[in-house]
Short mmCIF file of C-alpha atoms in Angstrom, two decimals:
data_model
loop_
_atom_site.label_atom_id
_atom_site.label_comp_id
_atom_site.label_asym_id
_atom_site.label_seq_id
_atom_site.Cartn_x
_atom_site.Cartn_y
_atom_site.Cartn_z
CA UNK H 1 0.00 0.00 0.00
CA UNK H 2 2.76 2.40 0.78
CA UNK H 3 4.69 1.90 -2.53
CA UNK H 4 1.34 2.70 -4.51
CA UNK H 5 1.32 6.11 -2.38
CA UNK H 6 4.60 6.70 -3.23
CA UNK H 7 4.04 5.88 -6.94
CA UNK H 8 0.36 8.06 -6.74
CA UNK H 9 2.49 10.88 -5.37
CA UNK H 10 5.31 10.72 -7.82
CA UNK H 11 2.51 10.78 -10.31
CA UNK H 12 1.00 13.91 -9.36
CA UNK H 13 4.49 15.20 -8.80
CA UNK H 14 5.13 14.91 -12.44
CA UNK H 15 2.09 16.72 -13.51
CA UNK H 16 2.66 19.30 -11.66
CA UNK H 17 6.16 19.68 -13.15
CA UNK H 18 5.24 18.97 -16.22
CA UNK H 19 2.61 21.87 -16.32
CA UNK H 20 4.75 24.45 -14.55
CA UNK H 21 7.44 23.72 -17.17
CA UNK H 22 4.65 23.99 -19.92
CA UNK H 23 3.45 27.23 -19.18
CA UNK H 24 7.05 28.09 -18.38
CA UNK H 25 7.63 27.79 -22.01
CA UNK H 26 4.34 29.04 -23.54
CA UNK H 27 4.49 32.63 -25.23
CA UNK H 28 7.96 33.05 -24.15
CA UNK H 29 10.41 35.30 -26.19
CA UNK H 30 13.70 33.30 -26.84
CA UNK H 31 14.57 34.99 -29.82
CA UNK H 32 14.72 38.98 -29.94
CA UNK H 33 12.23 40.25 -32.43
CA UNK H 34 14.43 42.19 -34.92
CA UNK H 35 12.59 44.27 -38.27
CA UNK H 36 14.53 42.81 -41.09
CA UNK H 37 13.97 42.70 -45.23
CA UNK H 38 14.69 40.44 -48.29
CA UNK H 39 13.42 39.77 -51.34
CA UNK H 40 11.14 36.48 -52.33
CA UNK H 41 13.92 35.47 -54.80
CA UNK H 42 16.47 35.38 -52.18
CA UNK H 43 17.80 31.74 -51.48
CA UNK H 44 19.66 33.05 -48.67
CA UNK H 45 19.51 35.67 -45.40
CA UNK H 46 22.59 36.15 -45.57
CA UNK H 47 22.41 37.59 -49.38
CA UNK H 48 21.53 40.89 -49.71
CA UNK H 49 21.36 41.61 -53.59
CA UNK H 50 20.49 40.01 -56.57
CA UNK H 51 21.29 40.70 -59.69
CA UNK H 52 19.91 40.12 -63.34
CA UNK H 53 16.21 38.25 -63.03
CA UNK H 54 15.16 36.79 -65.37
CA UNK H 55 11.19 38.45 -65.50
CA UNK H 56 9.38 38.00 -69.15
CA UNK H 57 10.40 36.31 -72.50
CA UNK H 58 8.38 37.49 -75.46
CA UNK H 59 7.32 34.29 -77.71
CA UNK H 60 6.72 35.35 -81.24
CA UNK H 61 5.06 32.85 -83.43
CA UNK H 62 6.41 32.03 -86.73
CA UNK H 63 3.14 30.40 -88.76
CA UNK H 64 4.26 28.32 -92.18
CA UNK H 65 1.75 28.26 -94.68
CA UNK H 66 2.28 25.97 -97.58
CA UNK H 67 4.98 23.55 -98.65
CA UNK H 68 7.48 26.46 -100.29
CA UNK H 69 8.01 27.74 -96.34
CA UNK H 70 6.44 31.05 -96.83
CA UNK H 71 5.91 32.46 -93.70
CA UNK H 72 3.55 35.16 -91.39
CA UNK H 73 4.93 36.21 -87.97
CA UNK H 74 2.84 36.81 -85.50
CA UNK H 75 4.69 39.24 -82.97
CA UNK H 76 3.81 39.05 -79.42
CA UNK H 77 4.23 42.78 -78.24
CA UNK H 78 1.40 42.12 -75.35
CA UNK H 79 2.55 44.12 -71.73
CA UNK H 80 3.80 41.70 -69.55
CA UNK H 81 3.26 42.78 -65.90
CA UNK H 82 6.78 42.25 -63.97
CA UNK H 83 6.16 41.85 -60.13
CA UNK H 84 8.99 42.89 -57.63
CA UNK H 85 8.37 41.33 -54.29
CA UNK H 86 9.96 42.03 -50.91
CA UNK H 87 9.28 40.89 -47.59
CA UNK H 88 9.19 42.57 -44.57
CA UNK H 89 9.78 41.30 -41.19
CA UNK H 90 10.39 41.02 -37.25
CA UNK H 91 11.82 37.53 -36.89
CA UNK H 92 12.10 36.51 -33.18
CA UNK H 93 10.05 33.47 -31.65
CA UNK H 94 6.89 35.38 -31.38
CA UNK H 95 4.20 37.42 -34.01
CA UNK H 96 3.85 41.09 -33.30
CA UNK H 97 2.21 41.52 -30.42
CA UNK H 98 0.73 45.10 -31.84
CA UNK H 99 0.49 46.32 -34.90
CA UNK H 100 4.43 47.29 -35.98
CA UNK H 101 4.79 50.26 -38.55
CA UNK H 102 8.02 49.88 -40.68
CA UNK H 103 9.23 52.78 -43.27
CA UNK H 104 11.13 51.23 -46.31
CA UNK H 105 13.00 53.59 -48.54
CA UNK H 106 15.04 53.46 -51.26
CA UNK H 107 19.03 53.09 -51.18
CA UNK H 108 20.85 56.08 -53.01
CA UNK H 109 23.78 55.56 -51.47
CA UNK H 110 23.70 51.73 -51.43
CA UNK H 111 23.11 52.18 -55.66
CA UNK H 112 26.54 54.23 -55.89
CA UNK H 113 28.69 51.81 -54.40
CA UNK H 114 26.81 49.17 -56.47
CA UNK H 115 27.33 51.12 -59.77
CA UNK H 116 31.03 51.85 -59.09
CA UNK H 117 32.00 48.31 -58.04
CA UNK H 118 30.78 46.96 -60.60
CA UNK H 119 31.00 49.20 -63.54
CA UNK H 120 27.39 49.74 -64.25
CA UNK H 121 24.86 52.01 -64.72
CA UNK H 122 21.66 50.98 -62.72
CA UNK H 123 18.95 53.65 -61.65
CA UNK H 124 16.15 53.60 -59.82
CA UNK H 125 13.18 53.64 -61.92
CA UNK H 126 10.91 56.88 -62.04
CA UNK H 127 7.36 56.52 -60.29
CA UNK H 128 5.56 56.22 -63.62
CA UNK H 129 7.98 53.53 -64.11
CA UNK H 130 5.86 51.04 -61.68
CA UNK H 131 3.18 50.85 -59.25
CA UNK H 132 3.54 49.58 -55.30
CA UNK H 133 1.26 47.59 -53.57
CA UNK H 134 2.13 50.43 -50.86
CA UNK H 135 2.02 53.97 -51.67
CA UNK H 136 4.55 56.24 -51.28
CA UNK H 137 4.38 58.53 -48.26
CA UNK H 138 5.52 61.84 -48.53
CA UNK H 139 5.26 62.94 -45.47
CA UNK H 140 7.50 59.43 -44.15
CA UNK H 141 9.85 59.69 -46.88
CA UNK H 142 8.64 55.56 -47.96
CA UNK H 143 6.65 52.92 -48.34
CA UNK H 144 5.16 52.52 -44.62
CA UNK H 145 4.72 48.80 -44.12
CA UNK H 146 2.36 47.39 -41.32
CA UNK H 147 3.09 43.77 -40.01
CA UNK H 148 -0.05 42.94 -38.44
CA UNK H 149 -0.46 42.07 -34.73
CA UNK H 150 -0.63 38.31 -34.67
CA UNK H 151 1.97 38.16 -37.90
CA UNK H 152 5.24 38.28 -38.11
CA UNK H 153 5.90 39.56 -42.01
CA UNK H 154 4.23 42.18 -44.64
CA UNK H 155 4.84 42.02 -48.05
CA UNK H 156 6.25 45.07 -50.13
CA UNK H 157 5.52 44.69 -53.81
CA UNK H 158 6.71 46.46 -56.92
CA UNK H 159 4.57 46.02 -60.54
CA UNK H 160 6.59 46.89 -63.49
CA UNK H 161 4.55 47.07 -67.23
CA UNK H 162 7.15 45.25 -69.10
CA UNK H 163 7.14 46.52 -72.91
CA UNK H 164 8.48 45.14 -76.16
CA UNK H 165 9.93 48.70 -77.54
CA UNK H 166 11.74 49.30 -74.05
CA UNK H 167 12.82 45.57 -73.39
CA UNK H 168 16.76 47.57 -72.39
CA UNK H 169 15.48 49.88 -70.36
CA UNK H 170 14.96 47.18 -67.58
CA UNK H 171 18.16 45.98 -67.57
CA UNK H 172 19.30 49.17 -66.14
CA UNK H 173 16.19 48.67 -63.30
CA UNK H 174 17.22 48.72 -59.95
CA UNK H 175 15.38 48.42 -56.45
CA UNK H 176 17.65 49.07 -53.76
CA UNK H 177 15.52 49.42 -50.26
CA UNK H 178 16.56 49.86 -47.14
CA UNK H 179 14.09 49.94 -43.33
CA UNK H 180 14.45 53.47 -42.44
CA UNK H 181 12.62 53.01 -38.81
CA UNK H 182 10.35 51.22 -37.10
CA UNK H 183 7.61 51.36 -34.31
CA UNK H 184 8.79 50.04 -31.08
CA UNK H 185 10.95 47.40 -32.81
CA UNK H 186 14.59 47.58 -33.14
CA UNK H 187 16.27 47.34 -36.62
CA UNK H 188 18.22 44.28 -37.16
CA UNK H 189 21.90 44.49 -37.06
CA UNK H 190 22.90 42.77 -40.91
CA UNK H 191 19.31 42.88 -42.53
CA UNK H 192 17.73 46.13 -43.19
CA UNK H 193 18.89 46.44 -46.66
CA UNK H 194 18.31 44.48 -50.03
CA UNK H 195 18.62 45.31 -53.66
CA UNK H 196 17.72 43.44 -56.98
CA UNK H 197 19.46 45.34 -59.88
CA UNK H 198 18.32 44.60 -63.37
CA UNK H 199 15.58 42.86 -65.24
CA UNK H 200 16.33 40.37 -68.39
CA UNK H 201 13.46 40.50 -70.45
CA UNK H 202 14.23 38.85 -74.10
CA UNK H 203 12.80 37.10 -76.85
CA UNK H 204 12.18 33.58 -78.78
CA UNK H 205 10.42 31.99 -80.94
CA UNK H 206 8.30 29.08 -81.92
CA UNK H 207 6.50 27.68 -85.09
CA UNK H 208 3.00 27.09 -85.78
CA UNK H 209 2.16 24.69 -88.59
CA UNK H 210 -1.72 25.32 -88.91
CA UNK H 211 -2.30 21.89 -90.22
CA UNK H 212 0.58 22.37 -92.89
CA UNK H 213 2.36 18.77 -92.85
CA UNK H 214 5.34 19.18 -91.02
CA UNK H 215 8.73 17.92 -92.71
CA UNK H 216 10.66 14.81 -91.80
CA UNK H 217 14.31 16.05 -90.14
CA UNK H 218 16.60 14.71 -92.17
CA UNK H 219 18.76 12.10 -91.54
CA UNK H 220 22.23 12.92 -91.98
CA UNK H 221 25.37 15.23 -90.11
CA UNK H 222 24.25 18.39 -88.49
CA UNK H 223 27.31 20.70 -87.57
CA UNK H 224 26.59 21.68 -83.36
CA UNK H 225 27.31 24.60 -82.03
CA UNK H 226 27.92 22.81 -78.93
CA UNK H 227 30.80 20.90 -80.06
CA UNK H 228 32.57 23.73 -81.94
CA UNK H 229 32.52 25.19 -78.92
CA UNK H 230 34.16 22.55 -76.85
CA UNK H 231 36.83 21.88 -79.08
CA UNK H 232 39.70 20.98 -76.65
CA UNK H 233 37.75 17.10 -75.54
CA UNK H 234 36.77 16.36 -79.13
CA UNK H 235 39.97 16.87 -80.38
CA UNK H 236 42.78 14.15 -79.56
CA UNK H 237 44.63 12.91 -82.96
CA UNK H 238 44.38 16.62 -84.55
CA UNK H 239 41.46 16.44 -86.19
CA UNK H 240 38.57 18.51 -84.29
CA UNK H 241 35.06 16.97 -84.32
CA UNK H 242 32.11 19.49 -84.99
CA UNK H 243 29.12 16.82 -85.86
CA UNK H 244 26.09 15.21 -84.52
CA UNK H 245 24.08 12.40 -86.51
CA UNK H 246 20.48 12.34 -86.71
CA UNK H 247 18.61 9.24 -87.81
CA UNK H 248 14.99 7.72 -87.54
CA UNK H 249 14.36 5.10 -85.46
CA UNK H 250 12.78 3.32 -88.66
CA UNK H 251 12.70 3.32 -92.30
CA UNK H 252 9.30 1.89 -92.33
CA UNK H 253 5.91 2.94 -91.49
CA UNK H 254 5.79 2.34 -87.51
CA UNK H 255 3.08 4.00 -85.73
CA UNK H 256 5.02 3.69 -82.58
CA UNK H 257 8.16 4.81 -83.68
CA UNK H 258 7.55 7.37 -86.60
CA UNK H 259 8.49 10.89 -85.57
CA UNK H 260 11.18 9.40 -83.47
CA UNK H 261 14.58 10.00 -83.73
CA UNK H 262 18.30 9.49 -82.50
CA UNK H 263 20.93 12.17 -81.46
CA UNK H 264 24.07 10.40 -82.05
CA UNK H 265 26.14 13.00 -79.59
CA UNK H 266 25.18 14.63 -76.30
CA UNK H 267 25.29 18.30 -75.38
CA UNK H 268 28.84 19.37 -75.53
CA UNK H 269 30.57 15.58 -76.54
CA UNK H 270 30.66 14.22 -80.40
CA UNK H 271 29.84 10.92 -80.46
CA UNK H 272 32.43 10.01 -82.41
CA UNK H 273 35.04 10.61 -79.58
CA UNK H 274 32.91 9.24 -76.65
CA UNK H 275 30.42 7.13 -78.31
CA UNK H 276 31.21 3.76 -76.09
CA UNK H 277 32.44 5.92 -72.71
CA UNK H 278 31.35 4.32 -69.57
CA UNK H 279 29.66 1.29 -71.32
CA UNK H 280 27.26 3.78 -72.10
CA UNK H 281 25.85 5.41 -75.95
CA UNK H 282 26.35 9.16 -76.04
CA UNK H 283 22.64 9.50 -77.70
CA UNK H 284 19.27 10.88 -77.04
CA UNK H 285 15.88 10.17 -78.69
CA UNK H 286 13.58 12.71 -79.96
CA UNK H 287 10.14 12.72 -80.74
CA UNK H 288 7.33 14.83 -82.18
CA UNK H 289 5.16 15.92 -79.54
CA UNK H 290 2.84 18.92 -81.04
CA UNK H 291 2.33 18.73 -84.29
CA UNK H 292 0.85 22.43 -84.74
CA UNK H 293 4.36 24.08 -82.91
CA UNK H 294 6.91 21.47 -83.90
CA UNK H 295 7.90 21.26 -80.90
CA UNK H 296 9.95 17.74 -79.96
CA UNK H 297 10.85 16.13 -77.08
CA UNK H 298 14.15 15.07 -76.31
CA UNK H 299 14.56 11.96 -73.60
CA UNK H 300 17.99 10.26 -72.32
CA UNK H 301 17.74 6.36 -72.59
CA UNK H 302 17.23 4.97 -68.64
CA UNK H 303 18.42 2.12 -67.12
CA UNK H 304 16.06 -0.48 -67.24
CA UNK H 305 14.77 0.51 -70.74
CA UNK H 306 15.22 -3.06 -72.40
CA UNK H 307 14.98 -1.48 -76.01
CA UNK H 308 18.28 -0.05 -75.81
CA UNK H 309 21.68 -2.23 -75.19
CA UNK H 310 22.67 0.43 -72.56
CA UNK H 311 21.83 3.81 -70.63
CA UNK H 312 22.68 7.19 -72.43
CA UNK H 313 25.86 9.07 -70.82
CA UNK H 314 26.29 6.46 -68.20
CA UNK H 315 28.07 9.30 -65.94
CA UNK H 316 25.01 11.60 -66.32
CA UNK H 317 22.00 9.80 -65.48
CA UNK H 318 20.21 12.92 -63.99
CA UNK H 319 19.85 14.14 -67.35
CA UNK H 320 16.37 15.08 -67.66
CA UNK H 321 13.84 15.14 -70.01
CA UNK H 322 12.99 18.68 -72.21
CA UNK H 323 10.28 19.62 -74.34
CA UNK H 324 11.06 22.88 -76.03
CA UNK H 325 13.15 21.76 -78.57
CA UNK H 326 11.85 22.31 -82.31
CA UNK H 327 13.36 22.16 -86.13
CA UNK H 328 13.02 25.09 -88.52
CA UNK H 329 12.77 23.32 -92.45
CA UNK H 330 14.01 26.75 -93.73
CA UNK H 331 16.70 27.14 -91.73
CA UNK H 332 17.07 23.26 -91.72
CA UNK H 333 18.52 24.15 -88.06
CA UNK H 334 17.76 21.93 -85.04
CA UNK H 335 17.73 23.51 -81.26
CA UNK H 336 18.01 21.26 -78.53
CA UNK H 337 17.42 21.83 -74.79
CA UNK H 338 19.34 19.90 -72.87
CA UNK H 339 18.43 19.55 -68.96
CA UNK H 340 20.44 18.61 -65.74
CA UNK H 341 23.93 16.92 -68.25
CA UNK H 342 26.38 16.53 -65.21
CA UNK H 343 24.11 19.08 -63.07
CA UNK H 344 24.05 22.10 -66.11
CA UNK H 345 21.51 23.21 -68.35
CA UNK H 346 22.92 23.41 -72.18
CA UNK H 347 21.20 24.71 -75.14
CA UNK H 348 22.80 23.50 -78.81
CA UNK H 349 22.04 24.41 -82.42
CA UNK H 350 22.53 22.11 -84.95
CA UNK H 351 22.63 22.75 -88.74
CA UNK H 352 22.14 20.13 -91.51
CA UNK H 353 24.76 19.67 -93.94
CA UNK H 354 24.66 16.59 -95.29
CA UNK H 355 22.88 13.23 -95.63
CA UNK H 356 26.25 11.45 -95.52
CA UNK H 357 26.80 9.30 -92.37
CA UNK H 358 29.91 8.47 -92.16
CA UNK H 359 31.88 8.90 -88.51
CA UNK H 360 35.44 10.39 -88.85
CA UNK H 361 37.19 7.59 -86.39
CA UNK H 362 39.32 8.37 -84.42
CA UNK H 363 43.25 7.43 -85.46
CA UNK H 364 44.48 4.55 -82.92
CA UNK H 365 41.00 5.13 -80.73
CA UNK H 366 40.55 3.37 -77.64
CA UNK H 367 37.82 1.04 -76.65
CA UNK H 368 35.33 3.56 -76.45
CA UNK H 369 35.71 5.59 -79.80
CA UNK H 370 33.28 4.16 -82.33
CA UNK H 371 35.34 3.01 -85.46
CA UNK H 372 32.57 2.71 -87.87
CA UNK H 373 28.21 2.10 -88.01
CA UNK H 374 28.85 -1.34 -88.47
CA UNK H 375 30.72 -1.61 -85.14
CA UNK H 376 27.67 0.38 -83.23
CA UNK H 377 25.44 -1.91 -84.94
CA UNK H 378 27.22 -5.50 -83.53
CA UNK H 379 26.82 -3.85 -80.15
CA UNK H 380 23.03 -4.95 -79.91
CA UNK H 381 21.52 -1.84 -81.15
CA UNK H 382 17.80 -2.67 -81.40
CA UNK H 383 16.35 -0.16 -83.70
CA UNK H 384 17.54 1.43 -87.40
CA UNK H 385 21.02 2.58 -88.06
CA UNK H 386 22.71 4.01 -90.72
CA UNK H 387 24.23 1.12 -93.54
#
């Protein structure tokens, strides 16, 4: 009976504790609310500018209309609305207990060390130049942010009307801001400033058949801008390579491979220097995915495909799939979008110039240096390749 008084009373004992240390630790402020800003494209607290984002890419569309490639293009000159956004702050462990007033304002000074270490020539655009999601306040001298009480953050946001004719002008864009005071908050130490200087706004294009047939690629050589410019690791006997091959996956009327094809190369890397490297083909397949755009889609081979005798780029199996890539008939020029190759992003242009297939070996090439079609072929290749 005794030892189930003493276990009743331990019991209670620990309740009680347990509940003093609870409230102990309820609404308590371990960390010192401090106001602080950054931006939403921030990765980092530490960081406090960013430079260059990328904010609008005009698409014009370039519409074929019969079978001798003549051509209307539609230009896309709609106004793209840029949004700026900032955030501001009072970190700590707890939300604002009252409503906190914070004045932002912008960073002259912080802008003229910018533009001097870095040789450039940012500005801060001219009101008409944007709209804020918080007026300016004449009488503050900024943008007076309220964090509500029960939050801990307020967001400061800047609209820019991106237009075609002025696409430079927001290069030179800049948005320094800085937390000039604050309502019964102290400023942080590190984080009361942040600027994002310059806007890339630029242009593409894409193809719209409007029922027109669209026209086999050709098989054959395409020159790659890729390659050219990677000439010092597809170059070892003094003769540089500069090609990728392009072939169907079949010479016959397949519904499940027509529209298919094989890159015979990978992003920077010819083929015919690293075709075998790793136990691996250096190849990619692409296939027709919208037939009104043209636009393909390129795919690495994966392990476990059983179609293939092995994985494309063994070294680089992160490579991921894109879906952008298309082939201009009047141009006869290929561009390829290739994703994640060794952790980097890689866009190539390739340009027909022949139907003729044959590899340039390499002189004395080792075991992975393809010395001829006929050698590719005896590997197990499943599919269609070049006699």
């Amino acid at each position: 009976m005794k030892r189930i008084q003493i276990i009743f009373l331990g019991l209670i004992a620990t309740v009680v504790f347990y509940a003093c240390g609870k409230n102990d630790y309820e609404n308590k402020e371990f960390y010192k609310q401090e106001v602080y800003i950054i931006s939403s494209e921030s990765t980092s607290a530490v960081e406090r500018e960013i430079s260059d984002i990328q904010v609008h890419t005009f698409v014009d569309t370039l519409k074929y209309l019969n079978e001798q490639y003549d051509s209307d293009t539609i230009i896309d000159d709609k106004t793209f609305m840029a949004e700026i956004k900032f955030k501001v702050g009072i970190g700590g462990s707890l939300p604002a207990a009252e409503k906190v007033r914070v004045v932002v304002g912008f960073d002259n000074e912080a802008l003229e060390d910018y533009n001097i270490l870095k040789n450039a020539d940012k500005i801060i655009p001219a009101a008409t130049e944007y709209t804020s999601s918080i007026p300016f306040d004449d009488k503050e001298g900024g943008f007076v942010v309220e964090i509500e009480k029960g939050s801990a953050s307020a967001s400061l946001i800047f609209t820019v009307p991106v237009e075609r004719a002025k696409m430079e002008t927001y290069e030179k864009f800049a948005f320094p801001l800085k937390v000039l005071r604050a309502d019964n908050v102290p400023l942080s130490r590190q984080f009361t400033n942040f600027m994002i200087a310059g806007l890339r706004v630029d242009k593409d294009k894409t193809v719209n058949w409007s029922g027109f047939p669209i026209p086999k690629i050709p098989t054959g050589r395409y020159t790659s801008v890729q390659i050219m410019g990677n000439p010092g690791e597809n170059n070892t006997d003094g003769r540089t390579r500069k090609y990728k091959y392009i072939t169907p996956l079949s010479i016959t009327d397949d519904p499940k491979l027509n529209d298919k094809y094989m890159i015979w190369g990978t992003s920077a890397w010819s083929f015919e220097m690293f075709g075998f490297h790793s136990a691996g083909y250096m190849y990619n397949i692409l296939s027709l995915v919208d037939k009104n755009y043209g636009i393909y889609r390129m795919d690495p081979i994966l392990p476990g495909n059983n179609d293939f005798p092995y994985h494309t780029f063994a070294y680089a199996t992160t490579q991921e799939p894109s879906e952008e890539n298309f082939y201009d008939p009047r141009l006869k020029t290929l561009t390829l979008h290739y994703k994640n190759v060794i952790g980097e992003d890689y866009t190539d242009v390739l340009t027909f110039e022949s139907e003729d297939l044959t590899l340039n070996p390499v002189r004395g090439g080792s075991f992975y240096q393809p010395q001829s079609w006929e050698q590719v072929r005896s590997r197990g290749y499943k599919y269609w390749l070049p006699l």
